[in-house]
Short mmCIF file of N, CA, C and O and ligand atoms in Angstrom, two decimals:
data_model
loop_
_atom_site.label_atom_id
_atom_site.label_comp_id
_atom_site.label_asym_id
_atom_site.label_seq_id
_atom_site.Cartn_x
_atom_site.Cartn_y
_atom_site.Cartn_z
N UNK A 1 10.94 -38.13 6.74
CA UNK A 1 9.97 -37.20 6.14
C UNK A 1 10.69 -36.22 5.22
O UNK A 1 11.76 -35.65 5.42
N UNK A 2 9.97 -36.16 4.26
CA UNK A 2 10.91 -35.26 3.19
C UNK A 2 10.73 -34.05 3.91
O UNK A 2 9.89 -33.83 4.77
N UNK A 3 12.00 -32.93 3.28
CA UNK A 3 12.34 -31.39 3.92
C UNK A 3 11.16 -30.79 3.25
O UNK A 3 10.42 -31.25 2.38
N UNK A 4 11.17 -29.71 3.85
CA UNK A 4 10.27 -28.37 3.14
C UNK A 4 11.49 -28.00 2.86
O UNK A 4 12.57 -28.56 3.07
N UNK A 5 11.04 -26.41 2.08
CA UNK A 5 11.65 -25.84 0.94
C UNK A 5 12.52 -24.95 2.10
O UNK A 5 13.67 -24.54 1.90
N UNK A 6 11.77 -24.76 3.34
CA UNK A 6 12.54 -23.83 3.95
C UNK A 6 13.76 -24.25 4.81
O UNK A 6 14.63 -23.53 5.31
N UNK A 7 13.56 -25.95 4.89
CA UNK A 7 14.31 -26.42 5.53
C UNK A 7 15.63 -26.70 4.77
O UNK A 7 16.70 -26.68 5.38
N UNK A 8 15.58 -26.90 3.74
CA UNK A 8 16.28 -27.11 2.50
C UNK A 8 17.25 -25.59 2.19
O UNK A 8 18.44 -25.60 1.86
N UNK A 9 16.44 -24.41 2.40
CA UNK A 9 17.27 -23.21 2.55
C UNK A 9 17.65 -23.01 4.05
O UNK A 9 18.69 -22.35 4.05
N UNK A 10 17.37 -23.22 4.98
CA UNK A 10 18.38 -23.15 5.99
C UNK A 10 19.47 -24.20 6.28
O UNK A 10 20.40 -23.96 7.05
N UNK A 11 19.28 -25.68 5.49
CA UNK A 11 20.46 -26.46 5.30
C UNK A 11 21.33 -26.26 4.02
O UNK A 11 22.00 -27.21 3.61
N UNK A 12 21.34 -25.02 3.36
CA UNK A 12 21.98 -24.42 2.21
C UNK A 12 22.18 -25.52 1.25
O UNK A 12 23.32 -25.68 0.82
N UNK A 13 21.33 -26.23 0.88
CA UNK A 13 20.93 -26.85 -0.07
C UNK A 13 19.91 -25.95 -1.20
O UNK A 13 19.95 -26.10 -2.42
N UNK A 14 19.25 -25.26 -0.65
CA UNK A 14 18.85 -24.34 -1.77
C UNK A 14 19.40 -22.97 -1.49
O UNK A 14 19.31 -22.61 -0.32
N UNK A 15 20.05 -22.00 -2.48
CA UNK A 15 20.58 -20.80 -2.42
C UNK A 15 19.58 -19.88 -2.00
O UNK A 15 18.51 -19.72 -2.59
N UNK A 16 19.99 -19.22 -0.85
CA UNK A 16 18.98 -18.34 -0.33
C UNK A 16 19.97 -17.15 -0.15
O UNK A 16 21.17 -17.27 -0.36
N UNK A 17 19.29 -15.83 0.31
CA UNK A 17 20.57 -14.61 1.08
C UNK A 17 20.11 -14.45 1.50
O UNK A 17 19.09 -13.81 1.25
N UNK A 18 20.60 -15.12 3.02
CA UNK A 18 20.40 -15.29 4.19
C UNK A 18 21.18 -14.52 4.97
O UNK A 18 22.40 -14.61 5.07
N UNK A 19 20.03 -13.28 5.87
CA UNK A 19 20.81 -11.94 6.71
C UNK A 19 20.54 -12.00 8.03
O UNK A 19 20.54 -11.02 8.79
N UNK A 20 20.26 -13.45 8.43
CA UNK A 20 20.96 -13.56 9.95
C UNK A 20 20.64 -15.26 10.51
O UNK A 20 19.49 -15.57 10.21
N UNK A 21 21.36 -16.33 11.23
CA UNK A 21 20.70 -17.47 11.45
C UNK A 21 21.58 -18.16 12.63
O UNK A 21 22.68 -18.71 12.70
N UNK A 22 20.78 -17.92 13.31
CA UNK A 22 21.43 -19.17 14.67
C UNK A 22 21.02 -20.63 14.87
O UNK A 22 20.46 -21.25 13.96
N UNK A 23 21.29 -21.15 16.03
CA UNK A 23 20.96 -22.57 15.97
C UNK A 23 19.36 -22.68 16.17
O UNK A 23 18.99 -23.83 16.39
N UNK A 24 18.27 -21.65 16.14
CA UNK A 24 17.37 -22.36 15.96
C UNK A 24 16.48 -21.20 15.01
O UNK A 24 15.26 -21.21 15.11
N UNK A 25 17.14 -20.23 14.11
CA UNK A 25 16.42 -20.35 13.17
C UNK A 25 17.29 -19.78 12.16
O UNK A 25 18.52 -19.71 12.26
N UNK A 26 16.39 -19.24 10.89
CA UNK A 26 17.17 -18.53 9.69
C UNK A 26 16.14 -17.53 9.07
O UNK A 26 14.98 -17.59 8.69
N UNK A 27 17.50 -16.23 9.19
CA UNK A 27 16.14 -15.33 8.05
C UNK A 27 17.06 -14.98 6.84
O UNK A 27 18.24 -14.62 6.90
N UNK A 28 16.18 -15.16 5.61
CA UNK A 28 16.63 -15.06 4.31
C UNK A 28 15.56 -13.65 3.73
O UNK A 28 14.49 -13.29 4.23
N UNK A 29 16.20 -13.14 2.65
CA UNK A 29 15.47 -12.19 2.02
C UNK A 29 13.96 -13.21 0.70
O UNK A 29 13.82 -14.19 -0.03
N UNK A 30 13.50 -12.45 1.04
CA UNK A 30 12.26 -13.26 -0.04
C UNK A 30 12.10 -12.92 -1.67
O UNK A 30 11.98 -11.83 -2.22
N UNK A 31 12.16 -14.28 -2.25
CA UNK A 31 12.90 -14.21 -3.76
C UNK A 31 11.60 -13.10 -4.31
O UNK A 31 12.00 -12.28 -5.12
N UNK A 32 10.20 -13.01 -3.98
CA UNK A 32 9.60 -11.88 -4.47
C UNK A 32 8.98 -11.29 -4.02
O UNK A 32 7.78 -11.52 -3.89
N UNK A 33 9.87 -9.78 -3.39
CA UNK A 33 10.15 -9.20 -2.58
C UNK A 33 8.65 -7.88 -2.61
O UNK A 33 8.67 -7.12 -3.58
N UNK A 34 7.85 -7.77 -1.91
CA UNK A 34 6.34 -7.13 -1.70
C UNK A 34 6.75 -5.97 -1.05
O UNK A 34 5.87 -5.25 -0.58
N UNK A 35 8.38 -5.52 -0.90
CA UNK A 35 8.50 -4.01 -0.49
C UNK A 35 10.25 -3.77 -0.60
O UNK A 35 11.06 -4.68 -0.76
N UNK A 36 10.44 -2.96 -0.52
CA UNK A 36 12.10 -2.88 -0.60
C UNK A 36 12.88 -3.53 0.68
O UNK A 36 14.07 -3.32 0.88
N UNK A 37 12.36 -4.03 1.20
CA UNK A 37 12.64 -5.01 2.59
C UNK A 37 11.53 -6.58 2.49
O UNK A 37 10.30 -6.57 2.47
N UNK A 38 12.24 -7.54 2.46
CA UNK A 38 11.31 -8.25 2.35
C UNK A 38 12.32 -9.55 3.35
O UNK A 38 13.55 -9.60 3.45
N UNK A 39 11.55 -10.25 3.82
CA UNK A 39 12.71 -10.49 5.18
C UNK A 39 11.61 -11.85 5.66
O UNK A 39 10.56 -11.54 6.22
N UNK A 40 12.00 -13.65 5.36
CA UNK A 40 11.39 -14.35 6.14
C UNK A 40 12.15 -14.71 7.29
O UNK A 40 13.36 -14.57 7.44
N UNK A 41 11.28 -15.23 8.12
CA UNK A 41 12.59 -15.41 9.23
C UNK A 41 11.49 -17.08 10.03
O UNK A 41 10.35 -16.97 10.49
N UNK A 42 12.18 -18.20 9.96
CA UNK A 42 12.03 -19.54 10.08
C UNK A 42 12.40 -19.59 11.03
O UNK A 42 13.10 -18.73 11.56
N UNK A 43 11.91 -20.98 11.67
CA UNK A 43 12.17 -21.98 12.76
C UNK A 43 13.13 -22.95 12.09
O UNK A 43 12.68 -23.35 11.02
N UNK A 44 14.30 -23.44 12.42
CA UNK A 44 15.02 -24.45 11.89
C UNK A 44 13.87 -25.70 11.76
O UNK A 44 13.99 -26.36 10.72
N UNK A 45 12.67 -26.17 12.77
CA UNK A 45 12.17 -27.06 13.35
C UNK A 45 10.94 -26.57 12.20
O UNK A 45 10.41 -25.46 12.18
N UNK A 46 10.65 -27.68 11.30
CA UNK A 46 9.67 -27.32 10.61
C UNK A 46 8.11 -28.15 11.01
O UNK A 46 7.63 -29.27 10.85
N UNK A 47 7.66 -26.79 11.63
CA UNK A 47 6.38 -26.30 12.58
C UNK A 47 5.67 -26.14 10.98
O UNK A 47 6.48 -25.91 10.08
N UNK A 48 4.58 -26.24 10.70
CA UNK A 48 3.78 -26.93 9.38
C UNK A 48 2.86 -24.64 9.45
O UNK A 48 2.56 -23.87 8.54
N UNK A 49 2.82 -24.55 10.53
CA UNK A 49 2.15 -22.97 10.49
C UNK A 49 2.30 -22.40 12.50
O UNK A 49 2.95 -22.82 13.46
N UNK A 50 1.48 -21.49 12.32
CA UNK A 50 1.38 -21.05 14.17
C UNK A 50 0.26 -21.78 14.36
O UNK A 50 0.15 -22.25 15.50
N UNK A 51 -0.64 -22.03 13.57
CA UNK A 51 -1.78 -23.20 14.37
C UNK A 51 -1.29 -24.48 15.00
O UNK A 51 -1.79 -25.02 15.98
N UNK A 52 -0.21 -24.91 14.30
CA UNK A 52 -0.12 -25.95 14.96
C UNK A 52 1.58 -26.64 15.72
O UNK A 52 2.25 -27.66 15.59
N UNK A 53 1.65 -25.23 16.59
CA UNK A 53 2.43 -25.07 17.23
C UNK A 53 1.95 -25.22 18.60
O UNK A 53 0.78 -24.99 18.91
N UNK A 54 3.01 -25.66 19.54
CA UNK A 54 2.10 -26.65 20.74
C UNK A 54 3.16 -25.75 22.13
O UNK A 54 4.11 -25.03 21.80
N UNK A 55 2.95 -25.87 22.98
CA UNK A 55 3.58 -25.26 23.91
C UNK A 55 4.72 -25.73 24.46
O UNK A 55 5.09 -25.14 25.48
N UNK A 56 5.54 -26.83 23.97
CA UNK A 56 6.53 -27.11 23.94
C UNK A 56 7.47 -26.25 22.69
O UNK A 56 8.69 -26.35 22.72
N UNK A 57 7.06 -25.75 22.05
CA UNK A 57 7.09 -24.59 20.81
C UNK A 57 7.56 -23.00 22.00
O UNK A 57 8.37 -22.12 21.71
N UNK A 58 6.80 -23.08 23.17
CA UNK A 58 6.82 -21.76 22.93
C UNK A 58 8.14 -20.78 24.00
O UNK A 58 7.94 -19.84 24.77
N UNK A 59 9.61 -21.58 23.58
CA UNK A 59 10.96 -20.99 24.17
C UNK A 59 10.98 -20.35 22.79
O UNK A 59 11.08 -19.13 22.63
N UNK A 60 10.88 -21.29 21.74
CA UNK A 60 11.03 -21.09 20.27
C UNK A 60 10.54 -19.92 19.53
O UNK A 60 11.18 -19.18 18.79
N UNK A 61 9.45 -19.87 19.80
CA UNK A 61 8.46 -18.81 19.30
C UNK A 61 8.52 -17.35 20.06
O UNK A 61 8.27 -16.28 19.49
N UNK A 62 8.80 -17.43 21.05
CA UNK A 62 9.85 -16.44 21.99
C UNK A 62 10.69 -15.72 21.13
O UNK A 62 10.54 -14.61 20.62
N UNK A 63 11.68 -16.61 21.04
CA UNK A 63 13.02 -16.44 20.50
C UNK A 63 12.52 -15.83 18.90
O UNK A 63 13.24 -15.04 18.30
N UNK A 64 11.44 -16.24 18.42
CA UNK A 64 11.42 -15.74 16.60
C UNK A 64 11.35 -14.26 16.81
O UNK A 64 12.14 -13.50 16.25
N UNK A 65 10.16 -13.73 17.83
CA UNK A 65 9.23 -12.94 18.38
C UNK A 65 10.76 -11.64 18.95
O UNK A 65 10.65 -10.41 18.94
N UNK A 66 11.80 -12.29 19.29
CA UNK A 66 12.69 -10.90 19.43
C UNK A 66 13.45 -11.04 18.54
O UNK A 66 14.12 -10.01 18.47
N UNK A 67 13.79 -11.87 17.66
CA UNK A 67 14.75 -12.33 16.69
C UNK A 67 13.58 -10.91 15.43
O UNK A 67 14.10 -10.23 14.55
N UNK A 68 12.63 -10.90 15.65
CA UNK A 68 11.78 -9.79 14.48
C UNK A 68 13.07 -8.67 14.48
O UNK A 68 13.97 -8.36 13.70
N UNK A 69 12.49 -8.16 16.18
CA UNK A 69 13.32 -6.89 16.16
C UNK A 69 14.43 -6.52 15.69
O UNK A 69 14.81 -5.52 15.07
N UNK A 70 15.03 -7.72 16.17
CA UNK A 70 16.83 -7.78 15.90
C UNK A 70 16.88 -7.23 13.83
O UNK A 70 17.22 -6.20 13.24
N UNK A 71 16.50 -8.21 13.50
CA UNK A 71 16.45 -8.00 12.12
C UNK A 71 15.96 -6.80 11.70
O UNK A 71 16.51 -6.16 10.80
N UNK A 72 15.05 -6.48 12.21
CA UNK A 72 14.33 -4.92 11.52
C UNK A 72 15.40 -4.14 12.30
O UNK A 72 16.01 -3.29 11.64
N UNK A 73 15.50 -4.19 12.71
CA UNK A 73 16.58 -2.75 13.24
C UNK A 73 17.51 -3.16 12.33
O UNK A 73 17.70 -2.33 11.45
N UNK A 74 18.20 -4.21 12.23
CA UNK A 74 19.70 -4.66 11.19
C UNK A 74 19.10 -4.27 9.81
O UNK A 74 19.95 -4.06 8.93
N UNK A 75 17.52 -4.09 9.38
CA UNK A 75 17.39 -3.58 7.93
C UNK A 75 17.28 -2.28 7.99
O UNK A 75 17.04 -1.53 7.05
N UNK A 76 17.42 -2.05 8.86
CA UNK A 76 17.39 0.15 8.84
C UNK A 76 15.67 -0.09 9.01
O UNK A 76 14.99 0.89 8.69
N UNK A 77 15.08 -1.05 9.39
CA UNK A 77 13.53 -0.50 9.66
C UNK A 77 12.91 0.16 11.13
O UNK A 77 11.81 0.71 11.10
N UNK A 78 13.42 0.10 11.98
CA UNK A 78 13.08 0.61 13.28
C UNK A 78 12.58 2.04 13.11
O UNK A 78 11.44 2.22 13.55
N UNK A 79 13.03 2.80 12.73
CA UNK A 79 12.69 4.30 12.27
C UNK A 79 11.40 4.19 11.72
O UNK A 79 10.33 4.16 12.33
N UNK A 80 11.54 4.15 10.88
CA UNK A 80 9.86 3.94 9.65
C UNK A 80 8.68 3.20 10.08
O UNK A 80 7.54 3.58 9.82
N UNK A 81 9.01 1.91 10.87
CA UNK A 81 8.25 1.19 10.81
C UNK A 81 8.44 -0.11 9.93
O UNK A 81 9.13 -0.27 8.92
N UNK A 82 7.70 -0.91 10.54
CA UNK A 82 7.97 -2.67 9.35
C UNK A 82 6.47 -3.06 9.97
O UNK A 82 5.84 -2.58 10.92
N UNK A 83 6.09 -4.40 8.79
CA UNK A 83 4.96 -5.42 9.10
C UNK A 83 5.46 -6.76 9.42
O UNK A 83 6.37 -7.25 8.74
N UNK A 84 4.94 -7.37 10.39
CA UNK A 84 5.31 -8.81 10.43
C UNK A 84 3.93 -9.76 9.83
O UNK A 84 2.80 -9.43 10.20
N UNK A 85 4.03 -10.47 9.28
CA UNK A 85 2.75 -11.27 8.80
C UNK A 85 3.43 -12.74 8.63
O UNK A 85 4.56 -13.09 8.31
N UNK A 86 2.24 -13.48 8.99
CA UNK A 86 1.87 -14.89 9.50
C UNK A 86 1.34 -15.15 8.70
O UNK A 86 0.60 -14.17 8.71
N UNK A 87 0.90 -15.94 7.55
CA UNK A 87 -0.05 -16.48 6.64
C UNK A 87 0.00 -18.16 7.08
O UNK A 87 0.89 -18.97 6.82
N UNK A 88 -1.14 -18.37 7.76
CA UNK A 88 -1.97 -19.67 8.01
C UNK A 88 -3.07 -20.26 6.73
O UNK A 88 -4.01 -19.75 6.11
N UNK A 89 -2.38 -21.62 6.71
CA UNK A 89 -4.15 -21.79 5.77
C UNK A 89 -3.90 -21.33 4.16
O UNK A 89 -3.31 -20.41 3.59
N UNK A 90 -4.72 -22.51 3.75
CA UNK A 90 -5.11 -21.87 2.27
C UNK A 90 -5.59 -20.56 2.17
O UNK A 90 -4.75 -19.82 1.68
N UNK A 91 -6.72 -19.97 2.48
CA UNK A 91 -7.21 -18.74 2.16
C UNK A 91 -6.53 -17.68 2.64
O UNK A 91 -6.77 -16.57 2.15
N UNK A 92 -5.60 -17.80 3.63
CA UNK A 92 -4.79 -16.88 4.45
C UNK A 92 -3.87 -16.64 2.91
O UNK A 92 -3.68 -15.45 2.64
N UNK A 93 -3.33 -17.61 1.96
CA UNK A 93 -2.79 -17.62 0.86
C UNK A 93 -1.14 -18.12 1.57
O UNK A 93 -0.20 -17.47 1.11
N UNK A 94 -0.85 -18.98 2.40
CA UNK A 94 0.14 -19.64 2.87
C UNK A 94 0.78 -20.84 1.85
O UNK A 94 0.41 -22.01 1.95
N UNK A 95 1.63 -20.46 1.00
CA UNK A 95 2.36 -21.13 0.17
C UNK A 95 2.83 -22.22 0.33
O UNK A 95 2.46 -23.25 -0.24
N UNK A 96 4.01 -22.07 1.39
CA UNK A 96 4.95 -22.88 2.16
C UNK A 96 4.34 -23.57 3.64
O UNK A 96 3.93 -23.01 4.66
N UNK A 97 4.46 -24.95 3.32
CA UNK A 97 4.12 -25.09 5.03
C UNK A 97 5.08 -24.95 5.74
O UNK A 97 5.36 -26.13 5.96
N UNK A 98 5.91 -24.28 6.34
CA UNK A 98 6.75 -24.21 7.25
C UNK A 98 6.27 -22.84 7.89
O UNK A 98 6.01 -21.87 7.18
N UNK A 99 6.20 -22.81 8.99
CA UNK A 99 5.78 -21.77 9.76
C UNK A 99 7.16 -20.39 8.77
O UNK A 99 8.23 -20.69 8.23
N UNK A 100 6.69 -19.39 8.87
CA UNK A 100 7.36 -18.35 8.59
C UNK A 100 6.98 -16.77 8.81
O UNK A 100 5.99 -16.43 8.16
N UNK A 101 7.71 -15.56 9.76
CA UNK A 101 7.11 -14.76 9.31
C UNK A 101 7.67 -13.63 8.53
O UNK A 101 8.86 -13.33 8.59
N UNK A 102 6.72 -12.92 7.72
CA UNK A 102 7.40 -12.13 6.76
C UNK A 102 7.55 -10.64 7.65
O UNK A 102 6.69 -10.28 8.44
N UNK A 103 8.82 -9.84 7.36
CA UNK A 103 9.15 -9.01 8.31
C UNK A 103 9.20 -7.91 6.63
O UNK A 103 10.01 -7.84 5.71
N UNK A 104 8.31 -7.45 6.84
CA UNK A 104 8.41 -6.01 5.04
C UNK A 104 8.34 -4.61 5.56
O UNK A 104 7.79 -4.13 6.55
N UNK A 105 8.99 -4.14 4.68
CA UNK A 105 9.50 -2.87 4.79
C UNK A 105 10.02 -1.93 4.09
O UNK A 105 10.73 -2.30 3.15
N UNK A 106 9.87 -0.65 4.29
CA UNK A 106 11.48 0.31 3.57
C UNK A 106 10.18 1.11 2.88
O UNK A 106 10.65 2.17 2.45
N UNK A 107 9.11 1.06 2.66
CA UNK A 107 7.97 1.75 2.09
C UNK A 107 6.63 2.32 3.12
O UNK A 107 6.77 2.19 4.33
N UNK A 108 5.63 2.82 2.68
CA UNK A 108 4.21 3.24 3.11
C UNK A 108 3.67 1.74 2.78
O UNK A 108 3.74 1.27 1.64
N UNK A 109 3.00 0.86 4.17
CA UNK A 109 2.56 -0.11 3.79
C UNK A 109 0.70 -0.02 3.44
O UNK A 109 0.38 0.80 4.31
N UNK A 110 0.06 -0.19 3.09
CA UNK A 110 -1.17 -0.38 3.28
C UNK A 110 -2.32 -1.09 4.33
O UNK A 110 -2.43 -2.31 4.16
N UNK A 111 -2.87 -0.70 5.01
CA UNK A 111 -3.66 -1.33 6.19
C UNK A 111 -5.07 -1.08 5.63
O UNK A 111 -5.32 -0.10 4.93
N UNK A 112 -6.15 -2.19 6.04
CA UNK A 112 -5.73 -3.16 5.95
C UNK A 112 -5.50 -3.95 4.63
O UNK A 112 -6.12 -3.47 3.68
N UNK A 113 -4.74 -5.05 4.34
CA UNK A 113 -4.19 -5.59 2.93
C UNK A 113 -5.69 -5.97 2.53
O UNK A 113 -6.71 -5.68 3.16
N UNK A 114 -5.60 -6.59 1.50
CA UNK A 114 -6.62 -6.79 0.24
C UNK A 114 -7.15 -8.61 0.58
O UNK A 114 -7.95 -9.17 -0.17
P1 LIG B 201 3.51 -17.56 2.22
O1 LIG B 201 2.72 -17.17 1.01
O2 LIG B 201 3.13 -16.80 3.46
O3 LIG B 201 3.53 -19.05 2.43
O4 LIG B 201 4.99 -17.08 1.94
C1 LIG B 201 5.93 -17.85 1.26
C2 LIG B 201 6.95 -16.89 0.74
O5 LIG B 201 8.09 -17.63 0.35
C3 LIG B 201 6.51 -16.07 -0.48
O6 LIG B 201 6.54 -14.69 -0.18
C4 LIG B 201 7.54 -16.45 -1.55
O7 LIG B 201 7.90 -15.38 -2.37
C5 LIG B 201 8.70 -16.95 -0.70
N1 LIG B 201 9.60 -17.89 -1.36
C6 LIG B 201 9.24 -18.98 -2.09
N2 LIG B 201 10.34 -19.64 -2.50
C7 LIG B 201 11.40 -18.94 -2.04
C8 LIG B 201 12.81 -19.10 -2.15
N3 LIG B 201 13.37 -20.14 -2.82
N4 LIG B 201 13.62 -18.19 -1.55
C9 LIG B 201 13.08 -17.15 -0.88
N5 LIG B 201 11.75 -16.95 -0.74
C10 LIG B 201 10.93 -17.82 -1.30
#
């Protein structure tokens, strides 16, 4: 099965800057960045979204779920505050199928988005 794009940047086949990645995932900064922190953070295992993630998924999804924190504190966001967002689905406006979530920050975010 051909890679996704994200799989392709956590096998550094595509240039990413990537600010933290263990053996089961990778977070890279996002090429267009929606706050002065802009932060995806992947499953090595390319999971298509969270819908269709199955409960054999969920040591994994665990692990993304404190892997957030880790990273927002490593971007200086713990203080201020950060958003994590999930985009499922076309209308959700989900680009990439590879499950991903976006960890943004370093600004006043807006609630709720548009
Ligand atoms: P989504 O719209 O939730 O699917 O998010 C996909 C995100 O991937 C968008 O915020 C894009 O800016 C980001 N993106 C697309 N291509 C790249 C890339 N090569 N490196 C880093 N981020 C990317």
């Amino acid at each position: 099965m051909q890679k996704t794009l994200f799989q392709k940047i956590a096998d550094k086949e595509i240039p990413a800057a990537i600010v933290y990645e263990d053996e089961l995932c990778v977070a890279f900064r996002d090429i267009a960045p929606a706050a002065p922190v802009h932060v995806l953070l992947v499953p090595r295992k390319p999971i298509p979204d969270i819908a269709a993630a199955t409960a054999e998924d969920a040591a994994l999804l665990a692990h993304l779920m404190l892997k957030v924190g880790d990273i927002a504190r490593a971007e200086g966001l713990a203080e201020g505050g950060f958003r994590t967002v999930m985009n499922t689905g076309e209308q959700a406006g989900q680009t990439v199928p590879h499950l991903h979530i976006h960890i943004i920050g370093g600004r006043s975010l807006q609630w709720p988005p548009g």
